[in-house]
XYZ file of C-alpha atoms in Angstrom:
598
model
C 119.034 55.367 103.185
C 117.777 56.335 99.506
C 115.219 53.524 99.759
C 113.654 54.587 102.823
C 113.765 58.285 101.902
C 111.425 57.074 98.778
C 109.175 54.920 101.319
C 108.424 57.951 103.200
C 108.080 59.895 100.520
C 105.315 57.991 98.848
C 103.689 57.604 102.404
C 103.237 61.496 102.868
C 102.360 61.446 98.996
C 99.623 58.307 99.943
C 98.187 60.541 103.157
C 97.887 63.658 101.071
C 96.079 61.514 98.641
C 93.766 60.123 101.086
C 93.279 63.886 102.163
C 92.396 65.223 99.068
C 91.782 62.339 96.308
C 92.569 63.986 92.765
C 90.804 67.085 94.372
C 92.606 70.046 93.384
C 92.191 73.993 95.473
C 93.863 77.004 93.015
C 94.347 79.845 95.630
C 93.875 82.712 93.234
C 96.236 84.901 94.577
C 99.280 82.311 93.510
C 98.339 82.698 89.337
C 101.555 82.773 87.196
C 100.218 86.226 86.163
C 97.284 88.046 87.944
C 97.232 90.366 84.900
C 95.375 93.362 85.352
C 93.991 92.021 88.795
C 95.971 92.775 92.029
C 96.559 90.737 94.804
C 94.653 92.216 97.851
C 95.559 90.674 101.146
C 94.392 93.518 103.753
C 91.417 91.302 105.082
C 93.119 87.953 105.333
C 92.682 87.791 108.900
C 88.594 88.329 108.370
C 88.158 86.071 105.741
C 91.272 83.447 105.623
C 93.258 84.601 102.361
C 94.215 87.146 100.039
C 92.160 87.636 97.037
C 92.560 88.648 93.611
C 90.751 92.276 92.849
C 89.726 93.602 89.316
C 90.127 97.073 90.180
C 89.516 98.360 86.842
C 88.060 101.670 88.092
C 85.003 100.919 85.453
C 87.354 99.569 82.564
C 87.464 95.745 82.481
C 91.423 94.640 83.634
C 93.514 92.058 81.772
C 93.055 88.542 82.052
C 94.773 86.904 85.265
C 96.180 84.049 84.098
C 98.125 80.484 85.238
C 98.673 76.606 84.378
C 97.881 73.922 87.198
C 98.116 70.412 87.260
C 96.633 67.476 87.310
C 96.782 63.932 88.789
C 94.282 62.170 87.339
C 91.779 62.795 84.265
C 88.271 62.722 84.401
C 85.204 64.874 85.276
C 85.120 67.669 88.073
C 83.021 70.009 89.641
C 84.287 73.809 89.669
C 83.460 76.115 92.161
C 84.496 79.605 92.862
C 84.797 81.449 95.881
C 83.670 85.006 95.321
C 81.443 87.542 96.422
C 78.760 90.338 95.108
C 80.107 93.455 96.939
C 77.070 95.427 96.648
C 74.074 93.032 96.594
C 70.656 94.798 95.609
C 68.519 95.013 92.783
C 70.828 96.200 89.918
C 73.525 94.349 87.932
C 75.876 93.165 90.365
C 79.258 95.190 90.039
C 82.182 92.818 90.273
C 81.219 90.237 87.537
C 83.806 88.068 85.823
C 83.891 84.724 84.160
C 86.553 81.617 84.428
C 88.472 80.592 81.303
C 89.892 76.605 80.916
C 92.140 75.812 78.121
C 90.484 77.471 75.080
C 86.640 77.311 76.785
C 84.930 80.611 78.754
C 82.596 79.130 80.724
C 79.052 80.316 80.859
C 78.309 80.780 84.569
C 78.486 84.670 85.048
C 80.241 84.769 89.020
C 80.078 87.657 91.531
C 76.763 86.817 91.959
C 76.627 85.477 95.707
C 75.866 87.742 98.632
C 78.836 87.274 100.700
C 81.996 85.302 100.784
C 80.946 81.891 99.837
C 81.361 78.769 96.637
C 80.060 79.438 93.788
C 79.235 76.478 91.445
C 79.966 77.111 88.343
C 79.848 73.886 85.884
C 81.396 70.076 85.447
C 83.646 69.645 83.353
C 85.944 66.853 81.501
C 89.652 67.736 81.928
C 91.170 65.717 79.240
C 94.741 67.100 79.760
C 97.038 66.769 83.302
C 97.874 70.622 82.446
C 95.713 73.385 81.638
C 94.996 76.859 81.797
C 92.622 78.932 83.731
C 91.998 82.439 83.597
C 89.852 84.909 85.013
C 87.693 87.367 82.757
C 86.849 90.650 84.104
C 83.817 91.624 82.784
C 83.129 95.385 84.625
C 86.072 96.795 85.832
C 84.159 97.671 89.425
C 85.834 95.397 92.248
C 85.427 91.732 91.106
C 86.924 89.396 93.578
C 88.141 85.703 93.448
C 89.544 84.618 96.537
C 90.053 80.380 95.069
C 88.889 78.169 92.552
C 88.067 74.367 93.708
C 87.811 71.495 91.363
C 86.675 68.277 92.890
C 85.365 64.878 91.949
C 82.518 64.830 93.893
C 79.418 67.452 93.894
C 80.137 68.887 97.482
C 79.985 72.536 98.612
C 83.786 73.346 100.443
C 82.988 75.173 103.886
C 82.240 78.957 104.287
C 81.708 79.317 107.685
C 85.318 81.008 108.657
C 86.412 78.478 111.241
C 85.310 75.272 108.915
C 86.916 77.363 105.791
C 90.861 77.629 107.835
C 90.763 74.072 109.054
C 89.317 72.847 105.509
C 91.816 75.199 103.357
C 94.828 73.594 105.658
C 93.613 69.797 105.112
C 93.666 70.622 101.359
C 96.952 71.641 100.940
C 98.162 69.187 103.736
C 99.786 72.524 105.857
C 101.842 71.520 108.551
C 101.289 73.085 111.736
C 104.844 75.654 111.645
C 106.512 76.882 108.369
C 109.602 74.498 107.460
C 111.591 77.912 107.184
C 112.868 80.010 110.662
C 115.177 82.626 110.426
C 116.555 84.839 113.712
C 117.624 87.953 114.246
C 118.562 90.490 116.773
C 114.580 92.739 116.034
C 111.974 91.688 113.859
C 109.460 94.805 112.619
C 106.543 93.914 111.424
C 104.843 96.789 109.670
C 106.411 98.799 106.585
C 104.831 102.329 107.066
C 107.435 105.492 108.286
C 107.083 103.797 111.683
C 108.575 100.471 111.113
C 111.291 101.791 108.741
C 112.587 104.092 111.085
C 112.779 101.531 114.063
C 114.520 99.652 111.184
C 116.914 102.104 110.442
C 117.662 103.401 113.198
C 118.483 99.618 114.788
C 120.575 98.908 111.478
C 122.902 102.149 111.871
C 123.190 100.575 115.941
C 124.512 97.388 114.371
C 121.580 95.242 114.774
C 120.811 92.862 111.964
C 116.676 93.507 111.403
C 113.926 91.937 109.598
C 111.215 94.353 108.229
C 108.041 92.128 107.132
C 105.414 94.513 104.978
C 102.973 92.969 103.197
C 102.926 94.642 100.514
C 105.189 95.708 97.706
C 106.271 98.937 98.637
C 107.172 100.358 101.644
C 105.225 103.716 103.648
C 101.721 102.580 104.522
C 99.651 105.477 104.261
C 102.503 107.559 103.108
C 102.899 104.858 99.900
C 102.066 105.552 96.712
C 99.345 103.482 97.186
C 97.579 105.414 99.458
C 99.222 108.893 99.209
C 98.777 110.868 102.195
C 101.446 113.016 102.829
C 103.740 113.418 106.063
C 102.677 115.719 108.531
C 104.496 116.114 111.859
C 107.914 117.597 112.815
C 111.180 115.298 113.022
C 112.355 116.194 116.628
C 115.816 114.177 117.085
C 115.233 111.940 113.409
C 115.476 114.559 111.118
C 117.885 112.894 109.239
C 116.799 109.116 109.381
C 113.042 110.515 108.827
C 114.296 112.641 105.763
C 115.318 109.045 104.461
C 111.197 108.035 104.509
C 108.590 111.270 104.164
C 107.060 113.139 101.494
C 107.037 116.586 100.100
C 103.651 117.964 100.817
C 101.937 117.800 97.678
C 97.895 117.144 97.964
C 96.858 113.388 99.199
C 96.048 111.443 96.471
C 98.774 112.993 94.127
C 101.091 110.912 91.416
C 103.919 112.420 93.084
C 103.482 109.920 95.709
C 105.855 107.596 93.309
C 108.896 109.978 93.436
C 109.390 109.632 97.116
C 108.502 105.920 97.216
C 111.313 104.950 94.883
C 113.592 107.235 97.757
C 112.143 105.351 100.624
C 112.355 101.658 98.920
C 116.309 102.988 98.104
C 117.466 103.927 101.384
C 115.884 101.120 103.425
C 117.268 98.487 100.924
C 120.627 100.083 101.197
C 121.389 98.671 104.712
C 122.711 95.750 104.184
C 121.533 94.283 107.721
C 117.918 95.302 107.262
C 116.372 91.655 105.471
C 113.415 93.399 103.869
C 110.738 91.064 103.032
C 108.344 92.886 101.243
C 104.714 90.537 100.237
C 104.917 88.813 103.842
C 101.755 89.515 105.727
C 102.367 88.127 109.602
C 99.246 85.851 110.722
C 100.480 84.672 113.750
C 102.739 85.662 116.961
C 103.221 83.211 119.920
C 103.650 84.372 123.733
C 105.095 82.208 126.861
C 105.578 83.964 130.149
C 104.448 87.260 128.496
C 107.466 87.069 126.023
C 106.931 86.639 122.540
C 109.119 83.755 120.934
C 107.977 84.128 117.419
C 106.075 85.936 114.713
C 105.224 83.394 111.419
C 104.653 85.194 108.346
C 103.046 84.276 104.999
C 104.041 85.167 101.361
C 100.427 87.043 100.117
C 101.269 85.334 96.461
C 103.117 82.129 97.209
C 101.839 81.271 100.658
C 104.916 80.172 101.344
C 105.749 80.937 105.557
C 108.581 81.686 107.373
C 109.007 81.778 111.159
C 110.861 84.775 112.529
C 112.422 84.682 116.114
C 114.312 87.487 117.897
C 115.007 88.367 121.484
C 112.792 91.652 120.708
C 110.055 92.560 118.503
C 108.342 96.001 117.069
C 104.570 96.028 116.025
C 104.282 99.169 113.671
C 100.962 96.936 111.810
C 99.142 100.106 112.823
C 95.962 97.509 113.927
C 98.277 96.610 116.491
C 98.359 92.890 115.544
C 101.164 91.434 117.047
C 100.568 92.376 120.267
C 96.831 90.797 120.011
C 98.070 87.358 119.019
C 100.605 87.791 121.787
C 97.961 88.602 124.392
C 98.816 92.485 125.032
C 96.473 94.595 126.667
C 94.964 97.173 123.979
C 92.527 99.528 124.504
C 89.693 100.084 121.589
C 87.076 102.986 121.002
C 86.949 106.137 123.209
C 87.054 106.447 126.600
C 84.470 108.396 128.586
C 85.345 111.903 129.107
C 85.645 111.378 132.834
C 88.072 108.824 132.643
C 91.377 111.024 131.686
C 89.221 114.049 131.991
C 89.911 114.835 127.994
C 86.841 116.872 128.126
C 86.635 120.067 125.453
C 83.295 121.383 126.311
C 82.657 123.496 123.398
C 82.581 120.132 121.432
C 81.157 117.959 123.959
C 80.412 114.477 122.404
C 82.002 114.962 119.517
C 85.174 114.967 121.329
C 84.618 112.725 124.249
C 81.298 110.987 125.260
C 79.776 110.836 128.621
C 79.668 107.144 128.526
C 82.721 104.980 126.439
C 82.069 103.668 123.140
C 83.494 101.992 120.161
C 83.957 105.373 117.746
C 87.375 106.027 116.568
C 88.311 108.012 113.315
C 88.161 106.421 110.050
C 89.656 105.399 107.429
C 89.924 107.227 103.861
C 90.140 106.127 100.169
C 91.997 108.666 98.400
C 91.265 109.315 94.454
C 91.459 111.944 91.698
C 90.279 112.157 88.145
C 92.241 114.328 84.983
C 90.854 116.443 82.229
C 91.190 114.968 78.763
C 91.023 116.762 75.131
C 88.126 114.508 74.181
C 84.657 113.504 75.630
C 85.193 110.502 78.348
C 82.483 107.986 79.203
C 81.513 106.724 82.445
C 79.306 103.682 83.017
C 76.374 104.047 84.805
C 76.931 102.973 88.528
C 73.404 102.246 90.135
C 74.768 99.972 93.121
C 76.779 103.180 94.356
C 73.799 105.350 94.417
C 72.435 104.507 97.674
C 75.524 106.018 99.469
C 76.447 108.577 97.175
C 72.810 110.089 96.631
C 73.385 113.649 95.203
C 76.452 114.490 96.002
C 79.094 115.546 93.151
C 83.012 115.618 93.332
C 86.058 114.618 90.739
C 88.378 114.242 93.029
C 88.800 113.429 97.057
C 90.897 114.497 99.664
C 91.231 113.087 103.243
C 87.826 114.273 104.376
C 86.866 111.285 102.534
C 86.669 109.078 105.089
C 84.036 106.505 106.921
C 83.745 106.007 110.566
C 80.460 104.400 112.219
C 79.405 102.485 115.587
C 78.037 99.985 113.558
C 81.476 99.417 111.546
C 85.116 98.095 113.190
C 87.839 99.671 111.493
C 89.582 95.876 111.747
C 86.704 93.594 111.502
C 84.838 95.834 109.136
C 87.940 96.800 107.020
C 86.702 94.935 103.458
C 83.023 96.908 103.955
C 84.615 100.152 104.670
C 86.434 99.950 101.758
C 83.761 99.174 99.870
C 81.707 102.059 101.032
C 83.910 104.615 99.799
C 84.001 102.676 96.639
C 80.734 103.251 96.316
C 80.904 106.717 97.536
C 83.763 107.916 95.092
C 82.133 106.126 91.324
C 78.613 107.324 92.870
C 79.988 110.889 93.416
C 82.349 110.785 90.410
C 78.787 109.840 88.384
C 76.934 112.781 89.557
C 79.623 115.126 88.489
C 79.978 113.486 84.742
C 76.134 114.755 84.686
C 77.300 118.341 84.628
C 78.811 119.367 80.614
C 81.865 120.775 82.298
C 83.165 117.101 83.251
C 82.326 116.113 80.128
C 86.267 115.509 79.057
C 87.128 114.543 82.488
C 88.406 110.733 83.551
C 88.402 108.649 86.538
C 92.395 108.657 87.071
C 93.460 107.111 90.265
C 91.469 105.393 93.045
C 93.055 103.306 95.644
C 92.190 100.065 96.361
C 93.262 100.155 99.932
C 92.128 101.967 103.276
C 94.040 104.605 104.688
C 93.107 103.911 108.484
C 93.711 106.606 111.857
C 92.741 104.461 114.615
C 92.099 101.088 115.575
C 93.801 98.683 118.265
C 96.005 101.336 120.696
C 98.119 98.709 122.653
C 98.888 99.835 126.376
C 102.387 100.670 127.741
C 103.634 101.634 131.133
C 102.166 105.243 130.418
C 99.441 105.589 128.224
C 99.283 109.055 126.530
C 96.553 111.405 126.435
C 95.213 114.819 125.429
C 95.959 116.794 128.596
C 99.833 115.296 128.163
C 99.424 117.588 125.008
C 97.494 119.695 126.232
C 99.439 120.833 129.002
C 102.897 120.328 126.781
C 104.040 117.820 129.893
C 107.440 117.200 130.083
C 108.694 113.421 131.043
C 111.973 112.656 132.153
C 111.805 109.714 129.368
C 110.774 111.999 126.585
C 111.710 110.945 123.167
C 109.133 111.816 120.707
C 108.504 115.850 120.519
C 105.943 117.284 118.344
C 104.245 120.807 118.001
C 101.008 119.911 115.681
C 97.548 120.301 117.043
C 95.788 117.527 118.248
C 93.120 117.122 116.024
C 89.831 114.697 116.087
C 87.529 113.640 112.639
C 83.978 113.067 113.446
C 81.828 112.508 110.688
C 79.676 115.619 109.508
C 76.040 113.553 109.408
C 76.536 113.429 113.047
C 75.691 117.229 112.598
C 72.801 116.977 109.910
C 71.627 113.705 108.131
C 71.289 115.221 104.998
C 75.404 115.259 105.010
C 77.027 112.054 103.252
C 78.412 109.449 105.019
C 81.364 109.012 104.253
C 82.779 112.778 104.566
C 84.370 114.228 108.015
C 85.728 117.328 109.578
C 88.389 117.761 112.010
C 88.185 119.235 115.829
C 91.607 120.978 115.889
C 93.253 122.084 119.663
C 95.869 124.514 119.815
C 98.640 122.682 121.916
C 102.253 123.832 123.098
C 104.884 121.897 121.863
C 105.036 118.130 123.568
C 106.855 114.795 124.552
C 105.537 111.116 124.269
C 107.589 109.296 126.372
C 109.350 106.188 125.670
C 107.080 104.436 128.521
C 104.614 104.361 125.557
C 106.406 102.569 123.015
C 106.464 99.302 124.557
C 103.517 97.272 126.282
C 103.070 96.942 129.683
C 102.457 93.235 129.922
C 104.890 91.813 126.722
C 108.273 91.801 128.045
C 110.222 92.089 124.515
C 107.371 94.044 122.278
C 108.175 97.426 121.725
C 105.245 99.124 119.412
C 105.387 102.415 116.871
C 102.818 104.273 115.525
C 99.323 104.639 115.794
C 99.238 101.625 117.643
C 101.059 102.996 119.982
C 99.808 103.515 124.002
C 97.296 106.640 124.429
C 94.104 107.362 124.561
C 92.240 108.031 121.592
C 91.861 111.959 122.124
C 95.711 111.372 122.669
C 96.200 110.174 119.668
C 94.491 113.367 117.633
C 97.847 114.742 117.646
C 100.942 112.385 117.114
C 99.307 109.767 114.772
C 100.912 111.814 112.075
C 103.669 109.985 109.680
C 106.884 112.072 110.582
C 105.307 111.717 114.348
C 104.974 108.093 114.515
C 108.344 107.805 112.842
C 109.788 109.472 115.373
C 108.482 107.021 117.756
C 109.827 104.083 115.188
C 113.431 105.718 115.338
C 112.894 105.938 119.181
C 112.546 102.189 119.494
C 115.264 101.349 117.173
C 117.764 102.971 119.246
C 116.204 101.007 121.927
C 116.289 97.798 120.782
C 119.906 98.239 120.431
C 120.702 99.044 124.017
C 118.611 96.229 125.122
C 121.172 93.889 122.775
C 123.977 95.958 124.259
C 122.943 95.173 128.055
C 120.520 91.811 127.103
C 117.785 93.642 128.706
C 114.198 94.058 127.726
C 112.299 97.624 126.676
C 111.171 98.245 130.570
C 114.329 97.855 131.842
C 116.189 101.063 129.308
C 113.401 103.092 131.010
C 114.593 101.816 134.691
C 118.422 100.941 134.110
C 119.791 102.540 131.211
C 117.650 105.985 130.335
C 120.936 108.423 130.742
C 122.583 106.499 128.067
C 119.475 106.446 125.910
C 118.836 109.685 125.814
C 122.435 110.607 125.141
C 122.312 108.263 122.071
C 118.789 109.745 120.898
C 120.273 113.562 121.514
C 123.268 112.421 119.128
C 120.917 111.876 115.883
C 121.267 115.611 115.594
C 124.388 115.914 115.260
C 126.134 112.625 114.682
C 126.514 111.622 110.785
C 126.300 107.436 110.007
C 129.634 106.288 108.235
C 129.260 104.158 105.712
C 130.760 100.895 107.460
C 127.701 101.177 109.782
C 125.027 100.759 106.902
């Protein structure tokens, strides 16, 4: 048996070879030690991969570092896969260099327009281990998404569909990870959403996998992002007391006090597996009933395959359901078709004809005054956006919506944008003597998004539901906020910036989402929680607020354990069981979790 475990060893070891030679691919995200750098995996799906950022905020980061391997000696060609994030006629801003063994190599990178290879030099390795580094040479936003050294003087594929198969062949992927685990509900999506559903399915008994993808949990509420909670906490009060924030300004360092309360209480249930730096790329549907979601490791790689008779999508872009085939609805409806009309506002609440405008997405940051004079680099590639306008901190009116721009597809270049709009704006206000002592602080590297994918349930809730404070006999989610809308103010003069908004608010009575809008209407066992959640997108003005949607997250989790209790799916708690689940949900008021149940 040993001997022909070896054989078919060295014949998978022989087909790799004949897959990739002595060719070797370094996914930059898997370094040893991404040293200053940061691992940014929110546009996999758009471009293939996680990257490695410099996010230096204009101070050049640490050296990422790592040792690979060798087969086989001998000369290769290098090539980088990078990008110049703001191509034009000025310095590009995300330069860096690659380090072997003791040798920086010359070839300045950063400098291609779009994601693409980048050749950078041959070389003689002369040792079967070495190390590589990556030299940050700005501070502004290089990227390094891989580093390819091959034998032979060919370009690897850029073109996205050529890039997947060609990244797979390298690294001789199978098909499925080698690694399933089951449970009784998989959530995929770590904001307050998907750690209430969590919870709240936990305290039921249920044993729950959380997937987040990155390496804290909140979303927008992280102190990543820092917006804080608005909403009320109808039934959840004390689950949601477990996850929100104090209301101190968005953007603020206090973010980090209730992270490390959130991260506590979720990884004190001992039947929530929380796999924190697992980004899902994958869910698979037969007969309208999804069998399983495969996740990815955004360092290692390294996938796992999660099955469960029931599933939550709280990814906010509502990306379970698409892979699954749910019916989603994206953009804004015309204002005839739920007759959402405000006509003071006209168009800039709902347009005659639909269209793809939603709200956008924000980039929070902040700046500190210092006892001595600070410098600032000159920032000529952020200029164009920027223009005159002069600020040392932002709040969430910093945000960028356009027709032109899908807050999915589009995510990397909306980020970018209000890059370019915060060191632009932070620029013009070093210009004036009174900032002369003041210092770029905190920016965030990620987008805080409002709206993208809303998948569609057996109701789909809209403005007049808030409107008219409609009561549903399934109601589980109550909130009193007013529905609000962001349009962005150069809609109103063109002299405004971009990338600034205002808000459209509505005075509403209190009202009820119904549980009819937590699951989809065409995926048997997906129940969904938070913004991607079913309504309209005046609907969603109101409840796409973090103690609102995790509200709706606690809903579902109660949910998911009556459908274990009964082996049911979501629908049929709305049609079989809803006297019972609404008993249950009235008892989080009251009813205190022993210990044994955690």
């Amino acid at each position: 048996m040993k001997t022909l475990h070896y054989i078919t060893l060295l014949c998978v070891l022989l087909g790799m070879n004949r897959l990739i030679g002595q060719d070797l691919l370094v996914e930059a995200e898997s370094f040893d030690n991404p040293g200053g750098w940061t691992i940014d995996p929110q546009f996999e799906q758009q471009m293939g991969s996680p990257y490695l950022l410099a996010h230096g905020i204009g101070e050049p980061v640490q050296n990422a570092t790592t040792q690979v391997s060798f087969e086989s000696l001998g000369e290769y060609h290098i090539w980088v896969r990078t990008k110049n994030w703001v191509p034009g006629d000025w310095e590009a801003p995300g330069q860096f260099q690659l380090k072997i063994g003791e040798k920086t190599l010359d070839k300045v990178l950063g400098l291609r327009s779009g994601w693409g290879w980048e050749y950078v030099d041959k070389m003689g390795i002369t040792d079967k281990q070495i190390d590589i580094e990556l030299v940050d040479l700005t501070g502004f936003d290089g990227r390094c998404d891989a580093i390819y050294f091959s034998t032979k003087y060919e370009e690897p594929p850029s073109a996205f569909k050529k890039l997947v198969e060609w990244r797979k062949k390298v690294k001789a992927e199978p098909n499925a990870p080698s690694l399933t685990k089951s449970y009784d509900l998989v959530v995929i999506g770590g904001g307050i959403a998907g750690c209430a559903a969590s919870i709240a399915a936990a305290e039921e008994g249920l044993k729950v996998a959380l997937i987040h993808d990155r390496p804290v949990l909140g979303g927008n509420a992280s102190e990543e992002i820092r917006v804080h909670t608005l909403g009320i906490y109808g039934n959840f009060e004390r689950i949601l007391k477990k996850l929100d924030t104090e209301h101190y300004p968005n953007g603020s360092a206090e973010a980090k006090a209730d992270q490390k309360k959130r991260d506590d209480n979720v990884k004190s249930y001992k039947n929530i597996d929380l796999f924190l730096n697992h980004r899902a790329y994958d869910a698979k549907a037969e007969d309208n009933s999804i069998q399983y979601v495969d996740a990815r490791h955004t360092a290692t790689g390294h996938r796992i395959r999660f099955t469960a008779p029931r599933f939550v999508d709280s990814t906010g872009d509502g990306w379970i359901g698409f892979w699954a085939g749910a019916e989603f609805n994206y953009g804004r409806e015309s204002s005839e078709t739920y007759d959402e009309t405000w006509e003071e506002h006209g168009e800039l609440w709902t347009p005659t004809e639909p269209d793809d405008a939603v709200m956008g997405s924000s980039v929070l940051w902040g700046s500190k005054e210092t006892e001595v004079a600070q410098e600032f680099p000159d920032v000529p590639w952020a200029m164009s956006v920027a223009k005159k306008y002069a600020r040392v901190a932002g709040e969430w009116q910093w945000e960028f919506s356009s027709p032109d721009h899908n807050q999915i597809d589009d995510a990397e270049d909306i980020r970018d944008h209000m890059l370019r709009a915060i060191y632009g704006s932070f620029a013009n206000a070093k210009k004036d003597s009174l900032n002369s002592k003041r210092k770029l602080e905190w920016v965030s590297s990620l987008v805080g998004k409002r709206e993208s994918r809303r998948l569609v349930g057996d109701h789909i809730f809209t403005f007049n539901d808030a409107k008219e404070g409609r009561k549903f006999p399934d109601g589980v989610v109550i909130e009193v906020r007013d529905v609000d809308i962001h349009y962005q103010t150069v809609l109103e003069d063109e002299e405004n910036p971009d990338f600034i908004s205002e808000a459209l608010f509505y005075k509403t009575p209190q009202y009820y989402i119904p549980y009819r809008s937590l699951y989809s209407k065409n995926i048997s066992n997906l129940f969904m929680a938070g913004r991607n959640f079913s309504c309209s997108h005046a609907g969603l003005g109101g409840p796409r607020v973090m103690r609102t949607t995790g509200q709706m997250g606690a809903a579902v989790g109660f949910a998911a354990a009556l459908c274990k209790k009964y082996d049911v799916n979501p629908r049929e708690i709305y049609t079989g069981y809803l006297e019972e689940y609404l008993a249950l949900i009235e008892r989080q008021k009251f009813e205190k979790i022993p210990e044994s149940k955690k």
